[in-house]
Tab-separated table of C-alpha atoms and ligand atoms in Angstrom:
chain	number	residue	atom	x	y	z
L	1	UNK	CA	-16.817	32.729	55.636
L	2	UNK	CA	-15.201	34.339	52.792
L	3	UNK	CA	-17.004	35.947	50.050
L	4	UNK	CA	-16.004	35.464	47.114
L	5	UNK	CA	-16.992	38.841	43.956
L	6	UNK	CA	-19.187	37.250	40.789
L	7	UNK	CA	-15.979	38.160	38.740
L	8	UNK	CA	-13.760	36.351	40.975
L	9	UNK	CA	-16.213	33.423	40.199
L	10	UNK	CA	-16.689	33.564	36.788
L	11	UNK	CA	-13.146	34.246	35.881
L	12	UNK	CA	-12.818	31.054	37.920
L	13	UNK	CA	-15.872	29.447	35.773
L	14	UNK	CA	-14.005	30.243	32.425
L	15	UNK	CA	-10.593	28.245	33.436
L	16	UNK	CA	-12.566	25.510	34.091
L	17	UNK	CA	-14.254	25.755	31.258
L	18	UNK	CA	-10.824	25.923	29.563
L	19	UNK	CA	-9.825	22.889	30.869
L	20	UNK	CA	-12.651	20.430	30.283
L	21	UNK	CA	-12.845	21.640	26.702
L	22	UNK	CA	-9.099	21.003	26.461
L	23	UNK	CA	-9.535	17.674	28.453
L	24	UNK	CA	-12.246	16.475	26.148
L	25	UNK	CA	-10.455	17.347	23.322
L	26	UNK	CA	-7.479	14.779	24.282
L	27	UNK	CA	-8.287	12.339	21.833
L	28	UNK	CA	-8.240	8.673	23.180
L	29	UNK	CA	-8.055	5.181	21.433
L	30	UNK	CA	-11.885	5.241	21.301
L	31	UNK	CA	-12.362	8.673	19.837
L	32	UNK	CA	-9.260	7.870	16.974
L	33	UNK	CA	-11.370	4.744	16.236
L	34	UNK	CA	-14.608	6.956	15.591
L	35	UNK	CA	-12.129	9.358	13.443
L	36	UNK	CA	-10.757	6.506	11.450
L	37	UNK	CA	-14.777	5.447	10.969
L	38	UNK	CA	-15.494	8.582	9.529
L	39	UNK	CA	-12.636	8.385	6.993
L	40	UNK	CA	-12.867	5.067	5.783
L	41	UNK	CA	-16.885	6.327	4.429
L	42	UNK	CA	-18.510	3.551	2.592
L	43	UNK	CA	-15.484	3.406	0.172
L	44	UNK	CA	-12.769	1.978	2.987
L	45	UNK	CA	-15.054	-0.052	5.490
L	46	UNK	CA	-13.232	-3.533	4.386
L	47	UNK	CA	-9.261	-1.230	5.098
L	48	UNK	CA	-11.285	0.162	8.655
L	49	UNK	CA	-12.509	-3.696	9.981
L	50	UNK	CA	-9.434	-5.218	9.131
L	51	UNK	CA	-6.773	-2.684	10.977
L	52	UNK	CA	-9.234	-1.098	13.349
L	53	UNK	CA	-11.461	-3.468	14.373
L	54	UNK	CA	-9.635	-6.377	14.213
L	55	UNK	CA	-5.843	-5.456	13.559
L	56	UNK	CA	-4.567	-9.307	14.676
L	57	UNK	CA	-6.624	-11.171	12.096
L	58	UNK	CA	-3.853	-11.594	9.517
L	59	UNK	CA	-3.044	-12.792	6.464
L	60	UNK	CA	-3.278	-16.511	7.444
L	61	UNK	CA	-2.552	-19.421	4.967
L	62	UNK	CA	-3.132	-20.830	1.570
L	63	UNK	CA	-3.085	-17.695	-1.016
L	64	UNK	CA	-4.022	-15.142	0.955
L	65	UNK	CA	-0.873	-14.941	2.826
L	66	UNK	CA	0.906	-17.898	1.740
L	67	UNK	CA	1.279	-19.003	5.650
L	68	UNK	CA	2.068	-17.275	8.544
L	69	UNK	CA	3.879	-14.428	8.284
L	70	UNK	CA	7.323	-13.737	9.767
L	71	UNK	CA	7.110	-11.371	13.032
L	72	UNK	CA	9.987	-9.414	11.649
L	73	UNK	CA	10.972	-8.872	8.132
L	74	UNK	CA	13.970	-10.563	8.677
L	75	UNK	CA	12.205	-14.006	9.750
L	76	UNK	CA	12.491	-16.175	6.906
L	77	UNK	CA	9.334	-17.405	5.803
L	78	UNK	CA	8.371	-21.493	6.553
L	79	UNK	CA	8.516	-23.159	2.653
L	80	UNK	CA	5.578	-24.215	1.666
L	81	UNK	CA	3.863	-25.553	-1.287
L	82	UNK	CA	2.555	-23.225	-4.229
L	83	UNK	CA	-1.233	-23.489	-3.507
L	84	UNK	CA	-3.987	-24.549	-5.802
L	85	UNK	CA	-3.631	-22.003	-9.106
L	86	UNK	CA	-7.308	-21.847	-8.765
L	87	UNK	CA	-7.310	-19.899	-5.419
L	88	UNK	CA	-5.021	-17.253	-7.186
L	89	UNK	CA	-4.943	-16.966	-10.588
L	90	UNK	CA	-6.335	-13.750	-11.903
L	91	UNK	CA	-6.477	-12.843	-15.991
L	92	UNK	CA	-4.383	-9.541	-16.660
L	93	UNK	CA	-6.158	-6.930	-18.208
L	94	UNK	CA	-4.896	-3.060	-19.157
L	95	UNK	CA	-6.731	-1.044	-16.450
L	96	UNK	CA	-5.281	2.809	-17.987
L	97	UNK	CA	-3.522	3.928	-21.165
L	98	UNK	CA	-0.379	3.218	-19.379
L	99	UNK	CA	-0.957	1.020	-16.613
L	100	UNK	CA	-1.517	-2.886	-16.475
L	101	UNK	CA	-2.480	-5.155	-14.064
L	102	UNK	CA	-0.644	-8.386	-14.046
L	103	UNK	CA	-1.493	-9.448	-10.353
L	104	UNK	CA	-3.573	-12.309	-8.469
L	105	UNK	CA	-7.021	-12.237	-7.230
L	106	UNK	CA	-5.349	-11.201	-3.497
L	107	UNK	CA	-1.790	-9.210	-4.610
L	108	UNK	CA	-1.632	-6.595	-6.807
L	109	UNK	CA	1.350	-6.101	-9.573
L	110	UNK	CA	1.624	-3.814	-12.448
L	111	UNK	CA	2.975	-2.637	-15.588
L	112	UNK	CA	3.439	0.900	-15.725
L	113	UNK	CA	4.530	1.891	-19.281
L	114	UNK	CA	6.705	4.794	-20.544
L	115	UNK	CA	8.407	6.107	-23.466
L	116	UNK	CA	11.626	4.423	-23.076
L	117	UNK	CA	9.953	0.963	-21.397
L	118	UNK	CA	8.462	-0.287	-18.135
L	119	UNK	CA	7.986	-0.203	-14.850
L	120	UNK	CA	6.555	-2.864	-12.182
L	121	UNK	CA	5.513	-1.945	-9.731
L	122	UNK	CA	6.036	-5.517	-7.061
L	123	UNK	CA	6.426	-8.554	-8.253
L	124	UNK	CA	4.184	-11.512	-6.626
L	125	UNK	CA	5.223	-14.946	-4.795
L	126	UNK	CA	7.625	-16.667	-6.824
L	127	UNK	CA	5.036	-19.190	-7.933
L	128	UNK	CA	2.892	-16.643	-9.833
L	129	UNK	CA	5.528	-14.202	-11.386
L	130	UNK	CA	5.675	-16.662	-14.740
L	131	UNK	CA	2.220	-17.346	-15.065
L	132	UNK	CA	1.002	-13.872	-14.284
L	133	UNK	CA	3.334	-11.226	-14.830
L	134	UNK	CA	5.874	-13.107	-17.613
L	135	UNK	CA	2.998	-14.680	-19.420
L	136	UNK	CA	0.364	-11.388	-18.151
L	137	UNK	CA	2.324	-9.109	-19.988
L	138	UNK	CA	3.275	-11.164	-23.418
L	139	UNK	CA	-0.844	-11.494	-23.520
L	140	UNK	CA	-1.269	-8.297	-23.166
L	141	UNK	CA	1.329	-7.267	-25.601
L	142	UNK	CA	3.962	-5.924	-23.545
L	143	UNK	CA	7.460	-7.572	-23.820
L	144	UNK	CA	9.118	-8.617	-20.638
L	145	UNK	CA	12.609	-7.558	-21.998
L	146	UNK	CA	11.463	-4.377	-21.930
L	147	UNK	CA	11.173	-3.832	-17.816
L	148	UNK	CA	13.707	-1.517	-16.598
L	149	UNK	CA	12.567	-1.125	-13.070
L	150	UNK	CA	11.198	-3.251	-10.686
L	151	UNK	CA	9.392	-1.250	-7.497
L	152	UNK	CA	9.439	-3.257	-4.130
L	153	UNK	CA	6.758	-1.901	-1.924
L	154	UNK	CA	8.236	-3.950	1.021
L	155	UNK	CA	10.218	-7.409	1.400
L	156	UNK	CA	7.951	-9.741	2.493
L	157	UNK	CA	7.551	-12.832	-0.142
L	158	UNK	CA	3.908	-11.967	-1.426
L	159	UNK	CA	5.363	-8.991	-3.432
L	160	UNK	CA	9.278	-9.457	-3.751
L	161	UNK	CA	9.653	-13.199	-4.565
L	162	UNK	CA	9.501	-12.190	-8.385
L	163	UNK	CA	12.266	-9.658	-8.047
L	164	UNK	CA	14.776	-11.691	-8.875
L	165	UNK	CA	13.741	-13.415	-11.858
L	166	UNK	CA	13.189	-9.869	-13.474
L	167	UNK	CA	16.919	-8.609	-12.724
L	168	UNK	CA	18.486	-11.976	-13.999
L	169	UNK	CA	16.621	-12.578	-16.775
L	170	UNK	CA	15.876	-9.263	-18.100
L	171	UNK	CA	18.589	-7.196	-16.522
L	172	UNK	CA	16.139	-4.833	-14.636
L	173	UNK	CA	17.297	-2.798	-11.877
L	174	UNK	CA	15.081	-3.900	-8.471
L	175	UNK	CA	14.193	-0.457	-6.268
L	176	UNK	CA	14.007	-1.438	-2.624
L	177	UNK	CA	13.532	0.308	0.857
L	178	UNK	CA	17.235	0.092	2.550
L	179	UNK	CA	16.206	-1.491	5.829
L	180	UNK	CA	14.028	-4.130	3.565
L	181	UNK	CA	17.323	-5.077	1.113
L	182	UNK	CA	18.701	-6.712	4.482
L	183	UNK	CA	15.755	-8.706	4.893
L	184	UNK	CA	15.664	-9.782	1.168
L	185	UNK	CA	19.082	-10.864	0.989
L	186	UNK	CA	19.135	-12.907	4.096
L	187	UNK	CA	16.218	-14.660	2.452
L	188	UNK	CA	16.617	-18.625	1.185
L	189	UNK	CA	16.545	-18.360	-2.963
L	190	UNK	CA	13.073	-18.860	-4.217
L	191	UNK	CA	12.726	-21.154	-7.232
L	192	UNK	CA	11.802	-18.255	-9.352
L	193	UNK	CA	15.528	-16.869	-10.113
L	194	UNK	CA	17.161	-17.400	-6.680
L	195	UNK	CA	17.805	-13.615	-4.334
L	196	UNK	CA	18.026	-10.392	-6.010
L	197	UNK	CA	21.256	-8.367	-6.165
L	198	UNK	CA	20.745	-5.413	-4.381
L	199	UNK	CA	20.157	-2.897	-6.793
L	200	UNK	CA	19.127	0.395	-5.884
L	201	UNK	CA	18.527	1.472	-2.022
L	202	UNK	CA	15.865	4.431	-0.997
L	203	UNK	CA	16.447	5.781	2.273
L	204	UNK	CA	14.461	7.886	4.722
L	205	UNK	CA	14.489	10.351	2.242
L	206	UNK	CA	12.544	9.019	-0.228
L	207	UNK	CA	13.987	8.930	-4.593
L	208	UNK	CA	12.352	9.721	-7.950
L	209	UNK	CA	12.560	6.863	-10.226
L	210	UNK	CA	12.000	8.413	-13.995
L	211	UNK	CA	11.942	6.387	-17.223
L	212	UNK	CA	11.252	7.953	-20.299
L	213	UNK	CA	8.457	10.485	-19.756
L	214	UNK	CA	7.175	9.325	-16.350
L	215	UNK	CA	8.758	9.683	-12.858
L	216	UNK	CA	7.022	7.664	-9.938
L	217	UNK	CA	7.372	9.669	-6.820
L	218	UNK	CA	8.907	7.396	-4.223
L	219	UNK	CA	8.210	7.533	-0.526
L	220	UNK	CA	9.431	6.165	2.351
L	221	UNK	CA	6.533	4.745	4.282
L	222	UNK	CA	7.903	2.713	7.087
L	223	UNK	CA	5.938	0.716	9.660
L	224	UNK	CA	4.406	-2.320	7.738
L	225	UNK	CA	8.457	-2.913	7.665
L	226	UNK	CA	11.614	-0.957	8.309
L	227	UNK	CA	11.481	-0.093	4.413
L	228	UNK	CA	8.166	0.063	3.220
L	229	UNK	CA	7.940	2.168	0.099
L	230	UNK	CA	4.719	3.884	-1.038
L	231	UNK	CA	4.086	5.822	-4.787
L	232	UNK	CA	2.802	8.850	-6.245
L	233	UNK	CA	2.734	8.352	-10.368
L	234	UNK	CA	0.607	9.661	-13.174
L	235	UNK	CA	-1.629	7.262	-15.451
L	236	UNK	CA	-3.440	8.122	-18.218
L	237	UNK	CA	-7.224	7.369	-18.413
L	238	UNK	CA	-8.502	8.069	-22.089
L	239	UNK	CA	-5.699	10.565	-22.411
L	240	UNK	CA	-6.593	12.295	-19.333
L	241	UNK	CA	-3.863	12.423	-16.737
L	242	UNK	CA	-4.877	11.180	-13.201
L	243	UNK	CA	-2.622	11.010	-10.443
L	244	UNK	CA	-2.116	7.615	-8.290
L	245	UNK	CA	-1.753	7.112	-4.740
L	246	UNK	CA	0.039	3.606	-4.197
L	247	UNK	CA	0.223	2.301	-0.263
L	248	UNK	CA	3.036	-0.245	-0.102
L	249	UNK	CA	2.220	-1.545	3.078
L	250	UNK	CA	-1.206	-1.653	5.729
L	251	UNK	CA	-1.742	-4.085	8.179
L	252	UNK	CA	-0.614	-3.958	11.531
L	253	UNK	CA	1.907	-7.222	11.513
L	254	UNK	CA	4.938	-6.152	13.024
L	255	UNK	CA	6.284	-6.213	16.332
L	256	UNK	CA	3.869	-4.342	18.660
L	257	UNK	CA	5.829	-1.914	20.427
L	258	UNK	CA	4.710	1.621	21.076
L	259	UNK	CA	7.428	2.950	18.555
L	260	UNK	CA	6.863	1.043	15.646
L	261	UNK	CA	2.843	2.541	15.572
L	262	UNK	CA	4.895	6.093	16.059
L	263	UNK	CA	6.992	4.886	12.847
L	264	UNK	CA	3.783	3.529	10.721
L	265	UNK	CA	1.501	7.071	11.964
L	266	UNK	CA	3.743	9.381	11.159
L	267	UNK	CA	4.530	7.916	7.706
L	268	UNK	CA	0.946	8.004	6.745
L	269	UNK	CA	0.841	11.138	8.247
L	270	UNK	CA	3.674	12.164	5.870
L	271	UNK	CA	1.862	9.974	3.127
L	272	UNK	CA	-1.029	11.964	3.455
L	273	UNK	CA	0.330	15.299	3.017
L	274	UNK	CA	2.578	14.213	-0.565
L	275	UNK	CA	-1.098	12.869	-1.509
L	276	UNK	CA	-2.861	15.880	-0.874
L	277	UNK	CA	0.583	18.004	-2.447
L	278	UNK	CA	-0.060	15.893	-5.259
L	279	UNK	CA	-3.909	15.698	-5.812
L	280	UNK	CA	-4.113	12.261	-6.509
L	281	UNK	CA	-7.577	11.002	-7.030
L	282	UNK	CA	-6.945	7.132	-7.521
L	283	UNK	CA	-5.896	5.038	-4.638
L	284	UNK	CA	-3.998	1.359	-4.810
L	285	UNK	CA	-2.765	-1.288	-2.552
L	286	UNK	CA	-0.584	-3.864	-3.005
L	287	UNK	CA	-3.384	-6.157	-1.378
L	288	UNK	CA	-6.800	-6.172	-3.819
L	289	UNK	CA	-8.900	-6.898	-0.305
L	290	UNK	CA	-7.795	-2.493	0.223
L	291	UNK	CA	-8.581	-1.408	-3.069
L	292	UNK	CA	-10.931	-3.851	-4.608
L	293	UNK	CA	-8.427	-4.047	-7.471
L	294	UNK	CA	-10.106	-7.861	-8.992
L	295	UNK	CA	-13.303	-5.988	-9.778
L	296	UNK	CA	-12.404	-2.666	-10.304
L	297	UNK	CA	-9.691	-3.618	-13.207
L	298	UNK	CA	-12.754	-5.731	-14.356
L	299	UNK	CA	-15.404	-2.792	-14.385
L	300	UNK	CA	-12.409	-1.017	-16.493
L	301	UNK	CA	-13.077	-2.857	-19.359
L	302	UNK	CA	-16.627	-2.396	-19.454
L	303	UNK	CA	-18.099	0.816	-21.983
L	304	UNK	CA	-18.739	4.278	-20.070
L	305	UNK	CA	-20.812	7.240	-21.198
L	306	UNK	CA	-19.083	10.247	-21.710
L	307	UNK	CA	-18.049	11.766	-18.774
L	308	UNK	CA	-18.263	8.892	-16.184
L	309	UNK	CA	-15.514	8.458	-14.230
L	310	UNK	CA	-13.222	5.723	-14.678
L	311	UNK	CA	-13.541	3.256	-11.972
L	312	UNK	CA	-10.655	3.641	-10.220
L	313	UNK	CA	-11.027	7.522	-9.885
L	314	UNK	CA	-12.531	9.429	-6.897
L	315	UNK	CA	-12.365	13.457	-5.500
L	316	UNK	CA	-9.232	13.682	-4.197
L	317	UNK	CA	-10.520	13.871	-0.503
L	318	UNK	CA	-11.437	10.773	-0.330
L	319	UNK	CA	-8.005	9.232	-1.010
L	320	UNK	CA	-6.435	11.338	1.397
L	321	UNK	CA	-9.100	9.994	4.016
L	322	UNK	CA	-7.407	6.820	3.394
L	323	UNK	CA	-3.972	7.859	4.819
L	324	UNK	CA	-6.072	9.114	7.517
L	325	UNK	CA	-8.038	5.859	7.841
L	326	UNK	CA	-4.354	4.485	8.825
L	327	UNK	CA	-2.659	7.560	10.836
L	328	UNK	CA	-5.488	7.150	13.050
L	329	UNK	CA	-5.727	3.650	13.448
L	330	UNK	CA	-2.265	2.911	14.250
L	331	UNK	CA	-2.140	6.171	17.155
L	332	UNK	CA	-5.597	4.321	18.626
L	333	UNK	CA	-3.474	1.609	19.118
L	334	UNK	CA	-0.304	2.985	20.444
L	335	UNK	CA	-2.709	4.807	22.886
L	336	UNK	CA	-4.053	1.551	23.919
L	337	UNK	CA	-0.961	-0.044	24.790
L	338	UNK	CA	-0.199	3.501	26.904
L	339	UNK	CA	-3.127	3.057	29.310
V	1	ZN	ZN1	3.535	-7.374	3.959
């Protein structure tokens, strides 16, 4: 028998060691899930069940989705009929100083004004651009004429359907993700001002869009769809400058190949780093089920003491946990198709 020195043994001991701790430390679709549970806190539990827990329960039918959605962006959606205007219809209200929301109880759109005019930011299906953004904003005071830029998040009909009534009636210039154009503009013409012209095209790269005194940092965020565009912009709340985190696109209804959850990780991934560059302490979807947009633009108008927050704001650690939240859930689920 051999015998083996103590040091021989423990220097043996301490590799081992070495390699369950880095063997443990492999993270696996289970531990990623318990990560994304710890970012999404109490304030993103609704963001965590829906991509985490149950990533295939879509958008299905009537308002929420308005139908099935196409497997590809370039799927042309199935007509259907406008559903009832009581499943949708949402009053506008101003939410900031500069910042409007003209949306519907389940998709967000806004009015983000500037010194020289305004910005919206997506743009509805075509059946609620009049009644909520065209009419929203006259309500509210704003003039319609006055939109310069229209910001796609990502061409698929619940935000992009209203493009083209902006750009034909009011001569705005439409901002869209280049891989999402082609999508848009194989699309049949929606009753609300047929197919945008394409307009301007942002690239991997990312663009600044600036009107007057405010530029809205534009980022390419692809995964929800080749193009998907995410924003960084300033509102005011009481004067007080806060700085917005907009996610263009979330759930998980694309294609399910191993690449396109590398594409939609590592774009949150990069989201979350131009967040945390930025120190934006408000976070927004384009879907009010992520942000709680109906109520919160609703708790805006109510009186605060001085010093409460506006509701809307948070630290600026817990909106980057949100681009966590969905770095994490989408590499939990490219692991899971790797085992
Ligand atoms: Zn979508």
């Amino acid at each position: 028998m051999k015998i083996c020195s103590v040091a021989a043994i423990t220097a043996l001991l301490v590799v081992a060691e070495g390699c369950l701790a880095q063997t443990t430390a492999l993270p696996t679709p289970e531990s990623l899930l318990i990560e994304a549970k710890r970012a999404s806190g109490t304030d993103y539990s609704g963001t965590f069940q829906r991509l985490c827990v149950a990533p295939d329960n879509l958008n299905r039918g009537g308002a929420t989705g308005g139908g099935a959605r196409p497997a590809t962006p370039s799927a042309p959606p199935a007509p259907r009929p406008p559903p009832d205007r009581a499943t949708w219809y949402a009053a506008p209200y101003k939410v900031f100083d500069n910042l409007y929301f003209i949306g519907t109880k389940i998709h967000s759109a806004w009015a983000l004004t500037t010194s020289q005019g305004i910005i919206v930011i997506d743009t509805l299906f075509d059946y609620a651009v009049e009644p909520e953004m065209v009419e929203g904003m006259t309500r509210l005071g704003l003039n319609p004429r006055d939109v310069k830029y229209v910001l796609i998040s990502h061409a698929h009909g619940d935000h992009d359907q209203g493009a083209a009534l902006f750009q034909s009636r009011y001569g705005a210039q439409v901002v869209m993700g280049a891989a999402d154009w082609d999508s848009t503009l194989q699309r049949p013409a929606t009753a609300a001002g047929g197919v945008p012209k394409r307009n301007i095209s942002v690239g991997p790269e990312g663009t600044k869009i600036t009107l007057g005194d405010t530029t809205v940092n534009v980022i390419a965020a692809p995964g929800h769809t080749p193009g998907t565009l995410s924003y960084i912009f300033p509102v005011k709340d009481r004067g007080r400058t806060l700085t917005v985190a907009y996610n263009g696109g979330t759930a998980f209804n694309f294609p399910r190949t191993v690449q396109n959850f590398v594409i939609y990780r590592d774009a949150q991934q990069k989201m979350g780093e131009a967040v945390k560059q930025a120190g934006a302490t408000v976070l927004m979807s384009n879907h009010t089920e992520f942000d709680q947009a109906f109520d919160r633009v609703r708790l805006a108008q109510l009186p605060r003491a001085a010093g409460e927050p506006h509701p809307y704001e948070r630290d600026a650690a817990t909106v980057q946990r949100y681009f966590a939240l969905l770095r994490d859930c989408a590499e939990s689920q490219r692991l899971s198709m790797m085992q």
